[in-house]
Coordinates of C-alpha atoms and ligand atoms in Angstrom, one line a residue:
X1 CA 0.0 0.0 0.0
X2 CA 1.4 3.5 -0.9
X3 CA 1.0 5.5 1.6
X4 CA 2.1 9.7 1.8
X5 CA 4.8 10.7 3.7
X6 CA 2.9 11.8 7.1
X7 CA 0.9 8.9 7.0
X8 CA 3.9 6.8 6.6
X9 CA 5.5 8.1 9.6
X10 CA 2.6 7.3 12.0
X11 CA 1.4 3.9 10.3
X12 CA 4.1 2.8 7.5
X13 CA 5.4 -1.1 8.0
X14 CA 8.4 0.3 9.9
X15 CA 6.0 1.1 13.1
X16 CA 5.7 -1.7 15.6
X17 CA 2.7 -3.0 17.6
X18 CA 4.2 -2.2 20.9
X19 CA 3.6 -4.3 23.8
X20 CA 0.4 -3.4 26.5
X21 CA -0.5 -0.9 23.0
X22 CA 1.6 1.6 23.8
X23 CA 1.8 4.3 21.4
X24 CA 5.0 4.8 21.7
X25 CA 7.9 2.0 21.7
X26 CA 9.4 0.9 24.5
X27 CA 12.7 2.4 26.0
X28 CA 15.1 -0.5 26.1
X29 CA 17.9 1.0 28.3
X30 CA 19.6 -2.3 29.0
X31 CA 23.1 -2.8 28.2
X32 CA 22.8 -6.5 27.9
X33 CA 20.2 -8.6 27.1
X34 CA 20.2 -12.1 29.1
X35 CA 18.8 -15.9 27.5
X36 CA 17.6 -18.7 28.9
X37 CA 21.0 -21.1 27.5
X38 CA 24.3 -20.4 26.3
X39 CA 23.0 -22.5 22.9
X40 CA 20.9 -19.4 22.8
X41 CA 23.3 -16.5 23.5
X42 CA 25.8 -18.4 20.7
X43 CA 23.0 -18.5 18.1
X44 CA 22.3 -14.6 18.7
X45 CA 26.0 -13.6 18.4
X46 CA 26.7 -15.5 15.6
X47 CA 23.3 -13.6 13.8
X48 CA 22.0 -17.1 13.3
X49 CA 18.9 -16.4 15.8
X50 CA 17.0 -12.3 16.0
X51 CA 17.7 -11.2 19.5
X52 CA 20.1 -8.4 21.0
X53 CA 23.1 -9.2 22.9
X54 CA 24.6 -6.1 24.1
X55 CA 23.2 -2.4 23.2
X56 CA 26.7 -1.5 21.4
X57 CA 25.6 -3.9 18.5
X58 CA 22.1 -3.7 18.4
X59 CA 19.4 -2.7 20.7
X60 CA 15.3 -3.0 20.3
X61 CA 14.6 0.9 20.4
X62 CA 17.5 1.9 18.1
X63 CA 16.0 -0.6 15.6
X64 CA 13.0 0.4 15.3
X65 CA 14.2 4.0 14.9
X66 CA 16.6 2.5 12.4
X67 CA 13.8 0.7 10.8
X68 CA 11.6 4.0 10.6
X69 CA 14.2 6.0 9.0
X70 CA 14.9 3.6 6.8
X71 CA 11.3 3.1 5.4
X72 CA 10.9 6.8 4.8
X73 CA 14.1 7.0 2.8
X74 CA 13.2 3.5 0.7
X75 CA 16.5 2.0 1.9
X76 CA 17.3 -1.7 2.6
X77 CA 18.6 -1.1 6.0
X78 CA 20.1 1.3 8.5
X79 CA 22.2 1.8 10.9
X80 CA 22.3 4.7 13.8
X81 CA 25.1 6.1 15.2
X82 CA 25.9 8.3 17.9
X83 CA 26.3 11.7 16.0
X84 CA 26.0 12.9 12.3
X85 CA 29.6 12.9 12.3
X86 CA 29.6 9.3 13.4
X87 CA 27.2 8.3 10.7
X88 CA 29.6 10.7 7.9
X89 CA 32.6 9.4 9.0
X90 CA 31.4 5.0 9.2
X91 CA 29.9 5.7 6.2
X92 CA 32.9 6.5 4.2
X93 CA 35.7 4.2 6.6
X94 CA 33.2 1.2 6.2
X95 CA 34.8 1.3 2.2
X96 CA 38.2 3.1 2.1
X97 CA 41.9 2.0 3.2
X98 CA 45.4 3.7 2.5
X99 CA 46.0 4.8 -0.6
X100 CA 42.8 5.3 -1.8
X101 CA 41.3 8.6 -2.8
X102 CA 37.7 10.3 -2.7
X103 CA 36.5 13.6 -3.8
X104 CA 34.0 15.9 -1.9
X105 CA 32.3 19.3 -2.4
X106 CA 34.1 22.0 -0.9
X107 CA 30.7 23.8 0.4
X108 CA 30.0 21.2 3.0
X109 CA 29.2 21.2 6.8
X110 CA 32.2 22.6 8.8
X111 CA 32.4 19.2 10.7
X112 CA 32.6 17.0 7.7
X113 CA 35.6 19.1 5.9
X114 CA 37.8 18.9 9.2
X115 CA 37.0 14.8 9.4
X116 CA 37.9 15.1 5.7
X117 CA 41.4 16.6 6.4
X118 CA 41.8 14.0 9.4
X119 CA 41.8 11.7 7.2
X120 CA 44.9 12.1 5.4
X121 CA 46.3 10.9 8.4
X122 CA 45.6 7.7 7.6
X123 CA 46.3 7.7 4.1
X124 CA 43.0 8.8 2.3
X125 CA 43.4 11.5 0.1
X126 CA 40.9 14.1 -0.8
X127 CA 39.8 16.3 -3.4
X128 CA 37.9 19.2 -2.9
X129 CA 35.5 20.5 -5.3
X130 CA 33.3 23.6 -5.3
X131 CA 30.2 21.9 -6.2
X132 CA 29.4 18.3 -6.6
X133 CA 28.4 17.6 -10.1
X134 CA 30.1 15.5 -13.2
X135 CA 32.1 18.0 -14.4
X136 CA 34.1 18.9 -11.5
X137 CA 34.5 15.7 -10.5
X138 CA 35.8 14.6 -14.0
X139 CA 39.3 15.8 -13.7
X140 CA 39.7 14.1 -10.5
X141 CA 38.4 10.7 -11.2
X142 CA 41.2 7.9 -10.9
X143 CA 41.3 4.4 -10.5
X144 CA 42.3 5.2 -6.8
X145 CA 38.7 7.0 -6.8
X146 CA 36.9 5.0 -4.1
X147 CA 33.4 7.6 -3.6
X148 CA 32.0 10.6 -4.0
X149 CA 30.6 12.9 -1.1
X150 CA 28.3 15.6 -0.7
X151 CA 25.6 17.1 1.0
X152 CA 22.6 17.7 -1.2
X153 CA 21.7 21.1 0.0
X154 CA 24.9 22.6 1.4
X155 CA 24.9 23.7 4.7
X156 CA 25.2 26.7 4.9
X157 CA 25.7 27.4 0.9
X158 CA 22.5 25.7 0.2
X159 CA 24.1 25.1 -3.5
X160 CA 21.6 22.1 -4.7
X161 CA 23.4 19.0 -6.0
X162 CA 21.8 17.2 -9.4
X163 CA 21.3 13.5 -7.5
X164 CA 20.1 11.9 -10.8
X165 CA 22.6 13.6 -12.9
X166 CA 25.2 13.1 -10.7
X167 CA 24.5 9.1 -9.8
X168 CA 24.4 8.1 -13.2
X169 CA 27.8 9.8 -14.1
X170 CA 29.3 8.3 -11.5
X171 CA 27.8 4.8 -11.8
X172 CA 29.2 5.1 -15.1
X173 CA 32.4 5.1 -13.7
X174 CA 32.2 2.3 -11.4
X175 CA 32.1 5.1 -8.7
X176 CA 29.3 5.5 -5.3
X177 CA 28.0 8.4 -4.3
X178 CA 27.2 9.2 -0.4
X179 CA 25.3 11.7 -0.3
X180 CA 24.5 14.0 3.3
X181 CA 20.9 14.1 3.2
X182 CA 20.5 16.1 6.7
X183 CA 18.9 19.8 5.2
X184 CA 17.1 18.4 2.7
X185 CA 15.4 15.4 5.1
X186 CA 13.4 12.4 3.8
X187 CA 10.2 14.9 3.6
X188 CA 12.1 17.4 0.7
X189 CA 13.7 14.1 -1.3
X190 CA 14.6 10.7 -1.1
X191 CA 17.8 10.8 -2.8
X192 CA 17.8 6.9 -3.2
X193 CA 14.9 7.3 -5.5
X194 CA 17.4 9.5 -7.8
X195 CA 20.3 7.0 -7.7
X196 CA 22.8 7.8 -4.2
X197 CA 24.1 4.7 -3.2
X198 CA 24.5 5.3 0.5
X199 CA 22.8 8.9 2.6
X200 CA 23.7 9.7 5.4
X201 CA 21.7 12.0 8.5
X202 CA 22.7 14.2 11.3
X203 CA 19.5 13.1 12.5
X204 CA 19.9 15.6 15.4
X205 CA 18.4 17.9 13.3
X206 CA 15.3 17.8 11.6
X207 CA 14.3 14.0 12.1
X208 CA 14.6 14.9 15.9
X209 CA 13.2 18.0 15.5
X210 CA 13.6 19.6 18.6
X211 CA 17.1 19.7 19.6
X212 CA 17.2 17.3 22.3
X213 CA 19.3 13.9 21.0
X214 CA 22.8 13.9 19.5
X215 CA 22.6 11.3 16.9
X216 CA 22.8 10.0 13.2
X217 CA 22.1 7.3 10.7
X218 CA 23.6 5.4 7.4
X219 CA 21.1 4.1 4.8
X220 CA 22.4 1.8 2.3
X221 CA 20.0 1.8 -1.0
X222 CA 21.7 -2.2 -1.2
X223 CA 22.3 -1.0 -5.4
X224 CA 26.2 -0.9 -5.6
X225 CA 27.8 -3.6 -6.2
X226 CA 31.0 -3.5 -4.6
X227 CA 33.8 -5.0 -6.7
X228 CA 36.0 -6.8 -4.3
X229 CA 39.2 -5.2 -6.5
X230 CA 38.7 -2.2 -5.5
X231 CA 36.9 -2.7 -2.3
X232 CA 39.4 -5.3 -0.9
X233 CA 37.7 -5.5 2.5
X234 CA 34.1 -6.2 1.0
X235 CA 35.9 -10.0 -0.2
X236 CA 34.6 -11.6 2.9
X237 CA 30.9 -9.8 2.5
X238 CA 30.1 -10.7 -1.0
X239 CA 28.7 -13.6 0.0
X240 CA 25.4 -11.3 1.3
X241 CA 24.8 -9.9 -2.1
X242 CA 23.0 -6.1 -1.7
X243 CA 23.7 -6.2 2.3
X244 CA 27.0 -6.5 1.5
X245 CA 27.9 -2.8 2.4
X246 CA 25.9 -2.5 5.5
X247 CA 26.5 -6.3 6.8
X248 CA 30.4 -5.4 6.5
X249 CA 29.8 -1.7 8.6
X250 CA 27.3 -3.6 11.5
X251 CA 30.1 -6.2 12.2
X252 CA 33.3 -4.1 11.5
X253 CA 34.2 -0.5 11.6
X254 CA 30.8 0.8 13.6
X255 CA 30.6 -2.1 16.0
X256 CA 34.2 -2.0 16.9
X257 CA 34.1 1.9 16.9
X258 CA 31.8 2.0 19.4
X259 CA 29.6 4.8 17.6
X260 CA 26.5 3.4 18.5
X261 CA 23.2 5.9 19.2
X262 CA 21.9 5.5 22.7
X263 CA 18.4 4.3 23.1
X264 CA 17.1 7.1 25.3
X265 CA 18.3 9.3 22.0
X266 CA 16.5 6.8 19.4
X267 CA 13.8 7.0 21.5
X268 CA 13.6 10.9 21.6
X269 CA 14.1 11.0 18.0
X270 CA 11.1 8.5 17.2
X271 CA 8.7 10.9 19.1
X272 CA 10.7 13.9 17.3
X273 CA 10.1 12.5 13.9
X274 CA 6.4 11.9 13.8
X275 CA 5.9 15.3 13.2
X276 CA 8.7 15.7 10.4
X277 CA 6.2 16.2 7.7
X278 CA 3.9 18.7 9.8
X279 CA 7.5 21.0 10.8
X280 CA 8.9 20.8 7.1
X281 CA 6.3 22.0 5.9
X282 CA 6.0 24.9 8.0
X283 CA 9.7 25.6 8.6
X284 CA 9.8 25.6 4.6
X285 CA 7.5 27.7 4.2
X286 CA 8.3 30.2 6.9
X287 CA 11.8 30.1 5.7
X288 CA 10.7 31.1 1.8
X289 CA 8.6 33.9 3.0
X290 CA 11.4 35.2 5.0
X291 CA 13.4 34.9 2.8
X292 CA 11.3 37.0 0.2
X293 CA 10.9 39.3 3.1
X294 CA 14.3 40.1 3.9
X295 CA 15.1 40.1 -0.3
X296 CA 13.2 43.4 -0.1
X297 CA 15.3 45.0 2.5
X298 CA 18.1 47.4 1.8
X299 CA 21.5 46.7 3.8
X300 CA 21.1 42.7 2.9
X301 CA 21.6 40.3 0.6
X302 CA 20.1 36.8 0.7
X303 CA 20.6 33.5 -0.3
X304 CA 18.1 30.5 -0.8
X305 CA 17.2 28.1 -3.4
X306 CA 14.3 29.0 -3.9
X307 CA 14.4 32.3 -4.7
X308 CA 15.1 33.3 -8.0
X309 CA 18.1 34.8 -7.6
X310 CA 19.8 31.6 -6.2
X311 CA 21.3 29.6 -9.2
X312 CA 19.7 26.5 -7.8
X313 CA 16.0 27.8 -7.6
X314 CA 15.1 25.2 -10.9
X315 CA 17.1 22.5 -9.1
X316 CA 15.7 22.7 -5.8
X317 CA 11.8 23.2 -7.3
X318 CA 12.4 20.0 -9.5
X319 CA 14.4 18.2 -7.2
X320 CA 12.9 19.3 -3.5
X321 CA 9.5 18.9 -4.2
X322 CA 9.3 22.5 -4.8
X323 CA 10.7 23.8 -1.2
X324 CA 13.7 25.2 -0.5
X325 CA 14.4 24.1 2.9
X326 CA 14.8 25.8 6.2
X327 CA 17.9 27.4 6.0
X328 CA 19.0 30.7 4.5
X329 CA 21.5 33.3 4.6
X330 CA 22.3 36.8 4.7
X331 CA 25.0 38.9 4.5
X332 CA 24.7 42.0 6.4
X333 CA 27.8 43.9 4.9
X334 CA 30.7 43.0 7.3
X335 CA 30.7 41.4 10.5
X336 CA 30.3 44.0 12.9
X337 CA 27.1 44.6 10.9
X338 CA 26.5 40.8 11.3
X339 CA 26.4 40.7 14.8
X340 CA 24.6 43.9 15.2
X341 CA 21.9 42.6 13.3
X342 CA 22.0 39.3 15.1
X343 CA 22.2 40.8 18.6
X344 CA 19.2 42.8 17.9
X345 CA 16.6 39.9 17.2
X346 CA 14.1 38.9 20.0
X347 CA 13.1 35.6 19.0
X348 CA 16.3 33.6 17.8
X349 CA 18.6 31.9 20.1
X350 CA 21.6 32.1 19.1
X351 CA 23.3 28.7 18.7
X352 CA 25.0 26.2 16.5
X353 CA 22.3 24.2 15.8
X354 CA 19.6 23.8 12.6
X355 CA 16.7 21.9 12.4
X356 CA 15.1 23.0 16.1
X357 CA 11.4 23.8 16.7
X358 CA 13.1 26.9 17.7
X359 CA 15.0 29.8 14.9
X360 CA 18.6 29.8 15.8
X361 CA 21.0 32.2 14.0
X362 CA 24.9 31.6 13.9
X363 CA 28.0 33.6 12.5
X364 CA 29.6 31.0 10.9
X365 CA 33.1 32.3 10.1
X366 CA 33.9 32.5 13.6
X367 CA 32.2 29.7 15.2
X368 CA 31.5 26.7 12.6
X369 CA 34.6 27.1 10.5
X370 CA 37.0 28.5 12.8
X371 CA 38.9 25.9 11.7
X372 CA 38.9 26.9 7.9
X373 CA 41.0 28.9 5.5
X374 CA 39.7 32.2 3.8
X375 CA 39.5 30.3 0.9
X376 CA 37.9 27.3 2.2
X377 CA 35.4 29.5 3.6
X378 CA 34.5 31.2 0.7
X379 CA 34.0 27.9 -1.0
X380 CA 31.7 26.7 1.4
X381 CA 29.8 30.3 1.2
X382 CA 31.2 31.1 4.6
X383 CA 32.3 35.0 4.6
X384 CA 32.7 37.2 7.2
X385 CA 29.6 38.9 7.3
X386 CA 27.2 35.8 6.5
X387 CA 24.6 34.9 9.2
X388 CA 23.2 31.8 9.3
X389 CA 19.4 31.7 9.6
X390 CA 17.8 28.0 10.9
X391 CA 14.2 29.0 10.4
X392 CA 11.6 27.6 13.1
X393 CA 7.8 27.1 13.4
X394 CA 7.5 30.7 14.8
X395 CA 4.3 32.4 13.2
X396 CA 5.8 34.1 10.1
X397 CA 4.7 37.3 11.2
X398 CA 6.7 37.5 14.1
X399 CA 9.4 36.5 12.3
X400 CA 9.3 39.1 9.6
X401 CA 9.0 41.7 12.2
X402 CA 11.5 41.2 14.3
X403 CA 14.4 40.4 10.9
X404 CA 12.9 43.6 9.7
X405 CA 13.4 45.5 13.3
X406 CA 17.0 44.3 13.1
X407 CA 18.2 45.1 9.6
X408 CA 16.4 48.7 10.0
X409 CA 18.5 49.0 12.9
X410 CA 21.8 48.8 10.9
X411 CA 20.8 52.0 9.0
X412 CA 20.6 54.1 12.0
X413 CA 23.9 54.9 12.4
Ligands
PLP1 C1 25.1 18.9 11.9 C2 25.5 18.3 10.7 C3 26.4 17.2 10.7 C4 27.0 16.6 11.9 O1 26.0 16.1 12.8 P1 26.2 16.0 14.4 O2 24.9 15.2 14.7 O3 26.3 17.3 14.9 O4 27.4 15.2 14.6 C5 26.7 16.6 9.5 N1 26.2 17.1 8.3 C6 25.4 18.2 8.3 C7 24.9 18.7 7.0 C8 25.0 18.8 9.5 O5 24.2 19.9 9.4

């Protein structure tokens, strides 16, 4: 049965009868779970019998909000970690050794570039690109290439990657691409549906919704076939066919990394993600109409995919189901302006966060990518007069208002 997205959420296949009818599953808080015989306990272990054994490999709340994210994004399987940054960096270690090399967008979240970096230590090479899309990547394609990775809306330089366009270039090449899904969220696109091989969530974000549970998650779309030449380490999983990739990441790198989610935070996220559809759409459509709000200002300029003047406003209406997400930017003219305007606002917090119930506003250059070049900035659409704008489910009005207050407030100097 095809069911729409908010129905899915609350009734989809994914959603367990819950003992006593609860509503709401179960917090399993256990570490360990105990069985009647050590026949029993062997059988579990070696995945030979369903059952939990110990919360750092699997635990009953984590899978079903594994389960639930997973039917929303039309993946074969998931698996949560503790953080975003968990999920980013499993994700990509689950495939790659020494030696081999993988190229990113430069415009990504300031997290994910200084993991990117850290991994030279160990042998991975990098190349940055501006934007994610097949001819950038071109020049940069070897037969060391082992992925490509980018966010789909970059945060914050909300540049809109072509998934389909992208996908098939790449699967021409023999190539994956792992995509960062978090601004754009299962509600805007499912970017399985338009050929990513492997997405990836901060699902403290928007699947939580309110700010409340550091966590993340790896879908696998179970439709690359990993060649064991160039994926030595996938030799030993071939053998499970399309669970191959997220068989070898349950029982290697993420188990023995210990970057497991916590099931009072899958639990918090469950509750937080029944209302995804009802807070996308209003956070999209508050953050479009401020967005046209603030375009009329004087003092300002802004940036977001759906307006007309962003590059990507064909993209994201194709491609996002017409919305533009919840994030925009502004520049207010230098960063003393910035924080002028951002000091003056009444109902922001702010905070490094996106995706809250709540608006939260951030300076980027010197909080997010303190850690960046000028240069690197720039490419991620970082300067030092941007303010980051997470829009919440404030009435509009108020929102207009008090943005308007504050920008008027620059010109009274
Ligand atoms: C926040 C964020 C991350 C990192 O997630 P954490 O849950 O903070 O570890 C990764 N990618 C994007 C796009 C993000 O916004």
């Amino acid at each position: 049965m095809l069911m729409e997205f908010q129905t899915k959420l609350l009734h989809g296949k994914a959603v367990d009868n819950y003992a006593n009818g609860s509503t709401v599953p179960p917090i399993s808080l256990a570490n360990a779970f105990a069985y009647e015989s050590s026949e029993q306990l062997e059988k579990v272990f070696q995945n030979r019998a369903p059952g939990f054994a110990y919360t750092r490999i699997a635990n009953p709340t984590v899978d079903a909000f594994e389960r639930r994210v997973n039917e929303l994004e039309g993946g074969i399987g998931g698996v949560a970690c503790s953080s975003g940054m968990s999920a980013v960096t499993l994700s990509l270690l689950n495939i790659l050794q020494a030696g081999d090399e993988v190229i990113a967008g430069s415009a990504l979240f300031g997290g994910t570039l200084d993991l990117l970096h850290d991994l030279e230590a160990f042998g991975i090479k990098v190349h940055f690109i501006p934007r994610v899309e097949k001819a950038l990547i071109e020049p940069f394609l070897t037969d060391k290439t082992r992925a490509v990775f980018g966010e789909i809306v970059g945060n914050p330089a909300l540049n809109v990657m072509d998934v389909r366009e992208t996908a098939d270039f790449l699967h021409g090449k023999g190539v994956p691409l792992i995509v960062d899904s978090t601004t754009s969220t299962p509600y805007l696109l499912n970017p399985i549906q338009y050929g990513a091989d492997v997405v990836v969530h901060s699902t403290s974000k928007y699947i939580n919704g309110s700010g409340d549970a550091i966590s993340g998650i790896i879908i696998d779309s179970g439709n690359f076939s990993w060649s064991p030449e160039r994926y030595p380490g996938m030799k030993e999983y071939k053998k499970y066919g399309k669970f191959a990739y997220l068989v070898k990441l349950r029982n290697g790198i993420w188990r023995n990394m210990g970057g497991c989610l916590a099931p009072m935070n899958a639990y918090l996220n469950i509750i937080g993600m029944e209302t995804l559809g009802l807070r996308m759409e209003r956070v999209c459509n508050n953050a479009f109409r401020l967005a046209q709000a603030l375009e009329k200002l004087e003092g300002v300029s802004v940036n977001y995919p759906l307006l007309e003047s962003s590059p990507y406003h064909e993209l994201a209406e194709k491609q996002l189901s017409g919305k533009g997400g919840a994030i925009l930017t502004i520049r207010a003219g230098s960063k003393e302006r910035a924080y002028k305007l951002i000091n003056h606002l009444k109902y922001v917090k702010i905070a490094t966060n996106i995706g809250d119930v709540r608006t939260l506003v951030i300076h980027p250059a010197s909080t997010i990518y303190i850690h960046s070049t000028p240069e690197a900035m720039a490419e991620a659409g970082v300067y030092d007069d941007t303010i980051r704008i997470s829009v919440g489910i404030e009435d509009i009005k108020d929102l207009i208002q008090d943005f308007t207050e504050a920008v008027e407030s620059l010109g009274e100097e």
